[in-house]
Structure formats: structure tokens, C-alpha cells
mmCIF file of C-alpha atoms in Angstrom:
data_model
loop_
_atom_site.group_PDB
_atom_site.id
_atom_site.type_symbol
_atom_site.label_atom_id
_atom_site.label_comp_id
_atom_site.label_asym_id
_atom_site.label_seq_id
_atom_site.Cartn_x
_atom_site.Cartn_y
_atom_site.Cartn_z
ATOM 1 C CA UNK A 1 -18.535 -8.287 1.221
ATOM 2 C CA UNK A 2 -19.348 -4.933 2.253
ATOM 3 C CA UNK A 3 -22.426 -3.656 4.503
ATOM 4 C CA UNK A 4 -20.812 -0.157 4.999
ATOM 5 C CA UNK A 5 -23.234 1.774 3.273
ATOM 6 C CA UNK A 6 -26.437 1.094 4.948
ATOM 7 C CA UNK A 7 -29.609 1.486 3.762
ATOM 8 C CA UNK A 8 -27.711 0.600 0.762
ATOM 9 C CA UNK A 9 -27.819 -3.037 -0.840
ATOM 10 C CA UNK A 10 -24.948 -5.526 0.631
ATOM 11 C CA UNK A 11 -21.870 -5.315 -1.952
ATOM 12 C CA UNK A 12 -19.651 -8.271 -2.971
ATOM 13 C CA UNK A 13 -16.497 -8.147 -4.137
ATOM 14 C CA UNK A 14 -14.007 -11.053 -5.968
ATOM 15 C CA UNK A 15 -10.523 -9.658 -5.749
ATOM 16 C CA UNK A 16 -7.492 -10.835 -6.086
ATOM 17 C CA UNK A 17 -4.436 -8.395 -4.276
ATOM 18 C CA UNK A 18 -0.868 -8.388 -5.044
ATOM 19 C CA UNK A 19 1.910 -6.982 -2.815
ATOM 20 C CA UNK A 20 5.276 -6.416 -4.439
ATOM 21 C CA UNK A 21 8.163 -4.678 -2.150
ATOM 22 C CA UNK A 22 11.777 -3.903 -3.499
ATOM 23 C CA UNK A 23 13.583 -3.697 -0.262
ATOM 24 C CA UNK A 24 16.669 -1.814 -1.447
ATOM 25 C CA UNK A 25 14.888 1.286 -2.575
ATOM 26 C CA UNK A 26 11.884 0.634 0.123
ATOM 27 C CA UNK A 27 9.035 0.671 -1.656
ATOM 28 C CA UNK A 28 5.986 -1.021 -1.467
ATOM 29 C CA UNK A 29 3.128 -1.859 -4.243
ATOM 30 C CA UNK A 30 -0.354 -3.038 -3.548
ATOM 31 C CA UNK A 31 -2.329 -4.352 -6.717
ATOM 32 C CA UNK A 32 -5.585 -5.140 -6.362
ATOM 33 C CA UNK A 33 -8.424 -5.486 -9.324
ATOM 34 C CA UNK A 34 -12.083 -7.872 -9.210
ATOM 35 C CA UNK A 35 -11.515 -11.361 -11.306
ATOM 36 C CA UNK A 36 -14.784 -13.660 -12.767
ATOM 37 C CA UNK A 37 -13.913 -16.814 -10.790
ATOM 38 C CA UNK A 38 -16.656 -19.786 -11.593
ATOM 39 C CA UNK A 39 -16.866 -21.041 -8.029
ATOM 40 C CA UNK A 40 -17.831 -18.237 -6.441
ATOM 41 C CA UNK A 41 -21.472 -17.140 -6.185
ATOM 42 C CA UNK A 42 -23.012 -14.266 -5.396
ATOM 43 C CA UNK A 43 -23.247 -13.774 -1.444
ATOM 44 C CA UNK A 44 -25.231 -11.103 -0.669
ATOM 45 C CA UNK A 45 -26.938 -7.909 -2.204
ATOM 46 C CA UNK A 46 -24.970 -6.752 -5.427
ATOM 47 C CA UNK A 47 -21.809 -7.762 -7.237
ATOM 48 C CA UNK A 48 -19.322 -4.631 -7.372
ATOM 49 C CA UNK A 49 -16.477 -4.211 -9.334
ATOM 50 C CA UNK A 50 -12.808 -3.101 -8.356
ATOM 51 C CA UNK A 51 -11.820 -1.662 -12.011
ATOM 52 C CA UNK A 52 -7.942 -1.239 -10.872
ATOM 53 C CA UNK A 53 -6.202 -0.070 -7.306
ATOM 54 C CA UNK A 54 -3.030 0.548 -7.020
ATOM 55 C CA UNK A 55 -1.320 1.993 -3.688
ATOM 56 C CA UNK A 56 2.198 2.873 -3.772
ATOM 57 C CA UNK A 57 4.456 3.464 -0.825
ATOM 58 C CA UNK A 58 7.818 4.737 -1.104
ATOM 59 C CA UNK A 59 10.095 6.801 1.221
ATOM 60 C CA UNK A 60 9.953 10.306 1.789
ATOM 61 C CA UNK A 61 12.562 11.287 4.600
ATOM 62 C CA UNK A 62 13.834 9.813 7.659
ATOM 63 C CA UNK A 63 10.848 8.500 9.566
ATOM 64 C CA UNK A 64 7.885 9.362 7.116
ATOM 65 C CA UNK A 65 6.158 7.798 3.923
ATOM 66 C CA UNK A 66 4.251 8.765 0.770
ATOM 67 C CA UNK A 67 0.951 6.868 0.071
ATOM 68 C CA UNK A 68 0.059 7.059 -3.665
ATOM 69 C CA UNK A 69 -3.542 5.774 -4.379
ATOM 70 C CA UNK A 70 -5.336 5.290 -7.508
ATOM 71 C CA UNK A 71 -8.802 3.567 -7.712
ATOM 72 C CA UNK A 72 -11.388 2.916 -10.063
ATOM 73 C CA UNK A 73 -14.285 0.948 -9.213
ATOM 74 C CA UNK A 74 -18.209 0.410 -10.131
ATOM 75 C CA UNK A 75 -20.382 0.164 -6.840
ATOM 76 C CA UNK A 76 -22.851 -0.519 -9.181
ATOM 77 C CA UNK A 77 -26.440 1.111 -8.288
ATOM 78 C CA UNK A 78 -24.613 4.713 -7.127
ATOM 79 C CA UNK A 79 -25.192 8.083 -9.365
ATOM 80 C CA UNK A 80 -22.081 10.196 -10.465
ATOM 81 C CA UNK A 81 -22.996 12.662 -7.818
ATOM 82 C CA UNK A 82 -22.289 10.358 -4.918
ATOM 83 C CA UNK A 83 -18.680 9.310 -5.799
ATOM 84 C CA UNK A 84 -18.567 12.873 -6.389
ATOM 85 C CA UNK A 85 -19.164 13.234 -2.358
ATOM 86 C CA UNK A 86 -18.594 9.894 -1.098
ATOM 87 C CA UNK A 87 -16.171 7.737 -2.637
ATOM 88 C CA UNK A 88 -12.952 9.608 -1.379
ATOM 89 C CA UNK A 89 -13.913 9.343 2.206
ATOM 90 C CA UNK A 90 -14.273 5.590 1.206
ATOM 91 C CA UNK A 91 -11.028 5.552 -0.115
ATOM 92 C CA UNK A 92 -9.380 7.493 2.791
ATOM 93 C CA UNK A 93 -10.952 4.770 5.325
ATOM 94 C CA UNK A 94 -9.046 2.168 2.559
ATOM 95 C CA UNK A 95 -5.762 4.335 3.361
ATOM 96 C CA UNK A 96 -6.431 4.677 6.869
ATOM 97 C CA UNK A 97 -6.715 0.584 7.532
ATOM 98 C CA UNK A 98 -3.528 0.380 5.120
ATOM 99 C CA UNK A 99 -1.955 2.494 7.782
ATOM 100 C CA UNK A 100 -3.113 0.457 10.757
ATOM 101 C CA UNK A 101 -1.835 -2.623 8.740
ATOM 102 C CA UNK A 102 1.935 -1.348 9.950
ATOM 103 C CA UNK A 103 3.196 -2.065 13.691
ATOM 104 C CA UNK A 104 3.951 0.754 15.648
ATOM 105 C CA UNK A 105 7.774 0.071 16.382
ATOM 106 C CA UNK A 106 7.301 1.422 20.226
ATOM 107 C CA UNK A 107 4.860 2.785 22.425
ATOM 108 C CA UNK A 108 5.775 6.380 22.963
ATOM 109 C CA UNK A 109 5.658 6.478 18.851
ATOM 110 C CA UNK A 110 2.587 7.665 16.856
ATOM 111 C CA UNK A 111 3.494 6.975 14.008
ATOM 112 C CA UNK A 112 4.630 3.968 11.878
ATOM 113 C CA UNK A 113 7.837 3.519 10.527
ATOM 114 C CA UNK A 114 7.867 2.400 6.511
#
């Protein structure tokens, strides 16, 4: 469920998220997308729907990363206008708690090792 948006309607969400890694070559592969499950009901607000997302982290150099993201989703209620301004900040806060998802090998280090 997501309340990010105020004034905006609460927004609820049925996804199901897949994580695939292939060590030897060091990537990484999130896949998430929204599923119709019967036993879940409708929590709060509006039920939005994650189309496809797919986040793909590979190496790129000693020490540093590359985050691929593609998303499609329906907030449902939201004009083309305001993905137009909006939705990529969304998306970079998505990125940006992907990020925070990976220790930080020591404390004089900024930045996380993939």
C-alpha cells in the first residue's frame, strides 16, 4: 500500500517480485509485475497496477555498478501529464531504496560494493 502521494487516494498494490542472480558473471535481476490473487481484498483507497518492472544490475568496473530500470505501471486516477513530471522521481526513490538494500562493506566507504 502506498500513501506517498498525499492528497491523493491510498494505492494498493498485489505484486509478486522475483530476484534471479548469476554469480559468475555478477549480475542481478529484479522482476516484479501486479497478479489477481482471490484472497486478497482491497485495503485502502485504489487498486494500482504494476504493468512490468524489471531492474537489472550488472558490473561496470572495479568497485561500481549499472542499474537498468524499466517500469510500466497504471496509478490509476493520474493524467498523462503527471507521469510526464512525476513518475521518474517515483521511480528514482524505487532505485534509491534498491541502493540502500546493499550493505556498505566498511565505514569509511560511501558507496556499496555489487
Amino acid at each position: 500500500m502506498t500513501d506517498s502521494m498525499a492528497p491523493h487516494p491510498r494505492r494498493d498494490y498485489v505484486v509478486l517480485r522475483w530476484w534471479c542472480r548469476d554469480l559468475l558473471q555478477g549480475l542481478c535481476l529484479l522482476v516484479s509485475s501486479s497478479v489477481d490473487h482471490d484472497n486478497v481484498h482491497l485495503e485502502a483507497g485504489l487498486r494500482a497496477v504494476l504493468l512490468t518492472s524489471r531492474v537489472l544490475i550488472e558490473p561496470s568496473g572495479i568497485d561500481r555498478s549499472r542499474l537498468t530500470q524499466y517500469c510500466r505501471a497504471d496509478l490509476r486516477g493520474q493524467s498523462p501529464e503527471w507521469y510526464c513530471k512525476v513518475f521518474g522521481h517515483l521511480c528514482a526513490v524505487e532505485v534509491a531504496r534498491i541502493r540502500g538494500s546493499f550493505p556498505v562493506l566498511s565505514a569509511r566507504e560511501t558507496e556499496t560494493k555489487l
